[in-house]
Amino acid sequence: MKTDGSIFSGLKVVMHKLQSLNSSIVNRQSSILLPAIIAVILLLNCGQVWAIEARREVRPNGLVLLHAEKNNLPIVKVTLLIKASPSDEPPEKAGLANLVAELLPEGTKTRTSEQISEEIEFIGGDLGASVDRDYTAITLSVLKKDIEEGFKLLSDILLNPVFPEDEIRREKDLIKGSLKQSEEDPEFVAQREFRKAVYGPHPYGRLIEGSPDTIDAISREDLLWFYRAFYRPNNAILSIVGDISYKEVAGLLRGYLSGWQAGGIPRVDLPPIPELKEKVVVTVDRSLTQANILLGHLGIKRSNPDYYAVSVMNYILGGGGFASRLMNRIRDDMGLAYDVYSTFDTDKDRGVFEVGVQTKNEAAKTVIDVIIEEIKRIQKEPVSDEELSDAKAYLTGSFPRRLDTMGKIASFLTLTEFYQLGIDYDKLYPEYIKLVTKEDVQRVAAKYLDPEKYVLVVVADLKKAGF
């Protein structure tokens, strides 16, 4: 349970963030904003804490099952994680993993795309599939009374997809149309160029959706090969959370997934992620009033034991919103941006560290210099006791919000299993954060930040921005 101390720690962080707001904004709106935010914090901290009591077992076909019974609402959430990702597809057919997932609900041996859509809508449920850089997730949300019908549909799209040619053409056109539209978004262009420059030929460096050329190169035979190779129970993690007992879960698995057979999973050798040897600058000239800037380099794997110290360090540098150093300097002191952030995205392989900001073209170089200055400062100077305390209070105090719905718990369980964090990770995380010291923060800043060798992407009116 949360203690009064943690509640007041959370309030203290919020108060500090409010104080860091532009004074004119605070003066105008504080009479309304302050009480509202305090009320929200109290509600968040005093509400029900979703402690997870989960059961884990490996089924005879190799499927890892995670189950947590929550009876406060008549709802059941299901997340099925398949270890099938863009890292498993040939580079010349980039987008294959995504296209397979998109087409799962678009036709089975006994149901058309329209029938699947109508049946899940009839029971007020939600069924879908999506792809991340490391995995594919199929999710189901239904009322308790409809779990039998919902699970029947989930098992049908999982075990019996047919990938109809007309749906393949339609889905390809939709994805290519979306990519074309995204080209108008400078943030999308900046992110695409940033990852390409950081990762080179590694799959993390390309778009999950692929490119128009690689999408066109994907055939129905490719889809069937990918599906048959990777959609196996011994390559999957299933979490079921909600108003459902273990006995009922076991019955669903016997009734609908007993025919799902294990198989050999192909091994895919990935190209190594190249280390940066010097600063790399990528510029894209666009007629924009605001320069879109990304600066960063390779980060850490999710399995890195320094993950928690890096989380605290990044919160102080640029991850803590209004409480961060970058926000204080660039927004509050200099008035050069509305928002600036830093983040460490962690994946199964090495993720990225990036700082992102939008500023007027003429201020681009000044903002970049300040970002580099702040990276060097957190490497050389110890953080203050207040900064460390506030970062820990926020990271531990906000953690329960990651588990405040059944859907979040179902996703959390599959990811803790995927990244091998342990079924009791929800209880361990706050302790890991509390153990971080000022020396840890300075050590990981020196180890994982590089103010000399980084990728800088600028999408702007380059003449006005001075590039």
mmCIF file with all atom_site columns, N, CA and C in Angstrom, residues 430-460:
data_model
loop_
_atom_site.group_PDB
_atom_site.id
_atom_site.type_symbol
_atom_site.label_atom_id
_atom_site.label_alt_id
_atom_site.label_comp_id
_atom_site.label_asym_id
_atom_site.label_entity_id
_atom_site.label_seq_id
_atom_site.pdbx_PDB_ins_code
_atom_site.Cartn_x
_atom_site.Cartn_y
_atom_site.Cartn_z
_atom_site.occupancy
_atom_site.B_iso_or_equiv
_atom_site.pdbx_formal_charge
_atom_site.auth_seq_id
_atom_site.auth_comp_id
_atom_site.auth_asym_id
_atom_site.auth_atom_id
_atom_site.pdbx_PDB_model_num
ATOM 1  N N  . PRO A 1 430 ? 9.953  -0.547 -7.301  1.00 0.00 ? 430 PRO A N  1
ATOM 2  C CA . PRO A 1 430 ? 10.172 0.601  -6.396  1.00 0.00 ? 430 PRO A CA 1
ATOM 3  C C  . PRO A 1 430 ? 11.449 0.472  -5.581  1.00 0.00 ? 430 PRO A C  1
ATOM 4  N N  . GLU A 1 431 ? 11.791 -0.743 -5.177  1.00 0.00 ? 431 GLU A N  1
ATOM 5  C CA . GLU A 1 431 ? 13.002 -0.924 -4.379  1.00 0.00 ? 431 GLU A CA 1
ATOM 6  C C  . GLU A 1 431 ? 14.239 -0.661 -5.231  1.00 0.00 ? 431 GLU A C  1
ATOM 7  N N  . TYR A 1 432 ? 14.227 -1.095 -6.489  1.00 0.00 ? 432 TYR A N  1
ATOM 8  C CA . TYR A 1 432 ? 15.366 -0.836 -7.371  1.00 0.00 ? 432 TYR A CA 1
ATOM 9  C C  . TYR A 1 432 ? 15.606 0.673  -7.520  1.00 0.00 ? 432 TYR A C  1
ATOM 10 N N  . ILE A 1 433 ? 14.515 1.423  -7.670  1.00 0.00 ? 433 ILE A N  1
ATOM 11 C CA . ILE A 1 433 ? 14.648 2.881  -7.828  1.00 0.00 ? 433 ILE A CA 1
ATOM 12 C C  . ILE A 1 433 ? 15.170 3.516  -6.543  1.00 0.00 ? 433 ILE A C  1
ATOM 13 N N  . LYS A 1 434 ? 14.660 3.070  -5.406  1.00 0.00 ? 434 LYS A N  1
ATOM 14 C CA . LYS A 1 434 ? 15.078 3.665  -4.127  1.00 0.00 ? 434 LYS A CA 1
ATOM 15 C C  . LYS A 1 434 ? 16.564 3.455  -3.853  1.00 0.00 ? 434 LYS A C  1
ATOM 16 N N  . LEU A 1 435 ? 17.156 2.402  -4.421  1.00 0.00 ? 435 LEU A N  1
ATOM 17 C CA . LEU A 1 435 ? 18.576 2.107  -4.161  1.00 0.00 ? 435 LEU A CA 1
ATOM 18 C C  . LEU A 1 435 ? 19.534 2.982  -4.973  1.00 0.00 ? 435 LEU A C  1
ATOM 19 N N  . VAL A 1 436 ? 19.018 3.742  -5.947  1.00 0.00 ? 436 VAL A N  1
ATOM 20 C CA . VAL A 1 436 ? 19.880 4.559  -6.808  1.00 0.00 ? 436 VAL A CA 1
ATOM 21 C C  . VAL A 1 436 ? 20.468 5.719  -5.995  1.00 0.00 ? 436 VAL A C  1
ATOM 22 N N  . THR A 1 437 ? 21.772 5.940  -6.131  1.00 0.00 ? 437 THR A N  1
ATOM 23 C CA . THR A 1 437 ? 22.459 7.007  -5.404  1.00 0.00 ? 437 THR A CA 1
ATOM 24 C C  . THR A 1 437 ? 22.905 8.119  -6.368  1.00 0.00 ? 437 THR A C  1
ATOM 25 N N  . LYS A 1 438 ? 23.346 9.233  -5.797  1.00 0.00 ? 438 LYS A N  1
ATOM 26 C CA . LYS A 1 438 ? 23.874 10.323 -6.634  1.00 0.00 ? 438 LYS A CA 1
ATOM 27 C C  . LYS A 1 438 ? 25.096 9.850  -7.419  1.00 0.00 ? 438 LYS A C  1
ATOM 28 N N  . GLU A 1 439 ? 25.897 8.987  -6.788  1.00 0.00 ? 439 GLU A N  1
ATOM 29 C CA . GLU A 1 439 ? 27.077 8.457  -7.482  1.00 0.00 ? 439 GLU A CA 1
ATOM 30 C C  . GLU A 1 439 ? 26.654 7.585  -8.667  1.00 0.00 ? 439 GLU A C  1
ATOM 31 N N  . ASP A 1 440 ? 25.560 6.822  -8.498  1.00 0.00 ? 440 ASP A N  1
ATOM 32 C CA . ASP A 1 440 ? 25.047 6.007  -9.607  1.00 0.00 ? 440 ASP A CA 1
ATOM 33 C C  . ASP A 1 440 ? 24.630 6.897  -10.771 1.00 0.00 ? 440 ASP A C  1
ATOM 34 N N  . VAL A 1 441 ? 23.940 7.995  -10.453 1.00 0.00 ? 441 VAL A N  1
ATOM 35 C CA . VAL A 1 441 ? 23.464 8.907  -11.504 1.00 0.00 ? 441 VAL A CA 1
ATOM 36 C C  . VAL A 1 441 ? 24.639 9.456  -12.306 1.00 0.00 ? 441 VAL A C  1
ATOM 37 N N  . GLN A 1 442 ? 25.683 9.901  -11.598 1.00 0.00 ? 442 GLN A N  1
ATOM 38 C CA . GLN A 1 442 ? 26.836 10.471 -12.301 1.00 0.00 ? 442 GLN A CA 1
ATOM 39 C C  . GLN A 1 442 ? 27.585 9.387  -13.085 1.00 0.00 ? 442 GLN A C  1
ATOM 40 N N  . ARG A 1 443 ? 27.658 8.189  -12.511 1.00 0.00 ? 443 ARG A N  1
ATOM 41 C CA . ARG A 1 443 ? 28.357 7.083  -13.191 1.00 0.00 ? 443 ARG A CA 1
ATOM 42 C C  . ARG A 1 443 ? 27.668 6.708  -14.496 1.00 0.00 ? 443 ARG A C  1
ATOM 43 N N  . VAL A 1 444 ? 26.335 6.547  -14.470 1.00 0.00 ? 444 VAL A N  1
ATOM 44 C CA . VAL A 1 444 ? 25.641 6.125  -15.705 1.00 0.00 ? 444 VAL A CA 1
ATOM 45 C C  . VAL A 1 444 ? 25.586 7.265  -16.719 1.00 0.00 ? 444 VAL A C  1
ATOM 46 N N  . ALA A 1 445 ? 25.583 8.519  -16.228 1.00 0.00 ? 445 ALA A N  1
ATOM 47 C CA . ALA A 1 445 ? 25.628 9.649  -17.170 1.00 0.00 ? 445 ALA A CA 1
ATOM 48 C C  . ALA A 1 445 ? 26.947 9.632  -17.939 1.00 0.00 ? 445 ALA A C  1
ATOM 49 N N  . ALA A 1 446 ? 28.034 9.352  -17.211 1.00 0.00 ? 446 ALA A N  1
ATOM 50 C CA . ALA A 1 446 ? 29.343 9.297  -17.870 1.00 0.00 ? 446 ALA A CA 1
ATOM 51 C C  . ALA A 1 446 ? 29.446 8.096  -18.806 1.00 0.00 ? 446 ALA A C  1
ATOM 52 N N  . LYS A 1 447 ? 28.784 7.003  -18.433 1.00 0.00 ? 447 LYS A N  1
ATOM 53 C CA . LYS A 1 447 ? 28.911 5.752  -19.199 1.00 0.00 ? 447 LYS A CA 1
ATOM 54 C C  . LYS A 1 447 ? 28.015 5.710  -20.426 1.00 0.00 ? 447 LYS A C  1
ATOM 55 N N  . TYR A 1 448 ? 26.801 6.264  -20.326 1.00 0.00 ? 448 TYR A N  1
ATOM 56 C CA . TYR A 1 448 ? 25.811 6.047  -21.394 1.00 0.00 ? 448 TYR A CA 1
ATOM 57 C C  . TYR A 1 448 ? 25.442 7.312  -22.168 1.00 0.00 ? 448 TYR A C  1
ATOM 58 N N  . LEU A 1 449 ? 26.008 8.456  -21.814 1.00 0.00 ? 449 LEU A N  1
ATOM 59 C CA . LEU A 1 449 ? 25.787 9.681  -22.599 1.00 0.00 ? 449 LEU A CA 1
ATOM 60 C C  . LEU A 1 449 ? 27.087 10.064 -23.284 1.00 0.00 ? 449 LEU A C  1
ATOM 61 N N  . ASP A 1 450 ? 26.988 10.548 -24.503 1.00 0.00 ? 450 ASP A N  1
ATOM 62 C CA . ASP A 1 450 ? 28.188 10.941 -25.249 1.00 0.00 ? 450 ASP A CA 1
ATOM 63 C C  . ASP A 1 450 ? 27.952 12.298 -25.927 1.00 0.00 ? 450 ASP A C  1
ATOM 64 N N  . PRO A 1 451 ? 28.555 13.371 -25.390 1.00 0.00 ? 451 PRO A N  1
ATOM 65 C CA . PRO A 1 451 ? 28.344 14.698 -25.985 1.00 0.00 ? 451 PRO A CA 1
ATOM 66 C C  . PRO A 1 451 ? 29.241 14.969 -27.196 1.00 0.00 ? 451 PRO A C  1
ATOM 67 N N  . GLU A 1 452 ? 30.011 13.968 -27.590 1.00 0.00 ? 452 GLU A N  1
ATOM 68 C CA . GLU A 1 452 ? 30.902 14.151 -28.738 1.00 0.00 ? 452 GLU A CA 1
ATOM 69 C C  . GLU A 1 452 ? 30.435 13.360 -29.957 1.00 0.00 ? 452 GLU A C  1
ATOM 70 N N  . LYS A 1 453 ? 30.076 12.110 -29.751 1.00 0.00 ? 453 LYS A N  1
ATOM 71 C CA . LYS A 1 453 ? 29.681 11.235 -30.860 1.00 0.00 ? 453 LYS A CA 1
ATOM 72 C C  . LYS A 1 453 ? 28.175 10.968 -30.762 1.00 0.00 ? 453 LYS A C  1
ATOM 73 N N  . TYR A 1 454 ? 27.442 11.640 -31.590 1.00 0.00 ? 454 TYR A N  1
ATOM 74 C CA . TYR A 1 454 ? 25.983 11.504 -31.572 1.00 0.00 ? 454 TYR A CA 1
ATOM 75 C C  . TYR A 1 454 ? 25.425 11.782 -32.956 1.00 0.00 ? 454 TYR A C  1
ATOM 76 N N  . VAL A 1 455 ? 24.157 11.427 -33.120 1.00 0.00 ? 455 VAL A N  1
ATOM 77 C CA . VAL A 1 455 ? 23.433 11.736 -34.355 1.00 0.00 ? 455 VAL A CA 1
ATOM 78 C C  . VAL A 1 455 ? 22.580 12.979 -34.110 1.00 0.00 ? 455 VAL A C  1
ATOM 79 N N  . LEU A 1 456 ? 22.683 13.926 -34.999 1.00 0.00 ? 456 LEU A N  1
ATOM 80 C CA . LEU A 1 456 ? 21.871 15.142 -34.922 1.00 0.00 ? 456 LEU A CA 1
ATOM 81 C C  . LEU A 1 456 ? 21.028 15.220 -36.191 1.00 0.00 ? 456 LEU A C  1
ATOM 82 N N  . VAL A 1 457 ? 19.715 15.226 -36.026 1.00 0.00 ? 457 VAL A N  1
ATOM 83 C CA . VAL A 1 457 ? 18.803 15.356 -37.158 1.00 0.00 ? 457 VAL A CA 1
ATOM 84 C C  . VAL A 1 457 ? 18.072 16.694 -37.022 1.00 0.00 ? 457 VAL A C  1
ATOM 85 N N  . VAL A 1 458 ? 18.086 17.466 -38.068 1.00 0.00 ? 458 VAL A N  1
ATOM 86 C CA . VAL A 1 458 ? 17.402 18.762 -38.077 1.00 0.00 ? 458 VAL A CA 1
ATOM 87 C C  . VAL A 1 458 ? 16.492 18.812 -39.303 1.00 0.00 ? 458 VAL A C  1
ATOM 88 N N  . VAL A 1 459 ? 15.201 18.898 -39.064 1.00 0.00 ? 459 VAL A N  1
ATOM 89 C CA . VAL A 1 459 ? 14.222 19.090 -40.138 1.00 0.00 ? 459 VAL A CA 1
ATOM 90 C C  . VAL A 1 459 ? 13.712 20.515 -39.976 1.00 0.00 ? 459 VAL A C  1
ATOM 91 N N  . ALA A 1 460 ? 14.079 21.379 -40.923 1.00 0.00 ? 460 ALA A N  1
ATOM 92 C CA . ALA A 1 460 ? 13.808 22.809 -40.721 1.00 0.00 ? 460 ALA A CA 1
ATOM 93 C C  . ALA A 1 460 ? 13.960 23.567 -42.032 1.00 0.00 ? 460 ALA A C  1
#
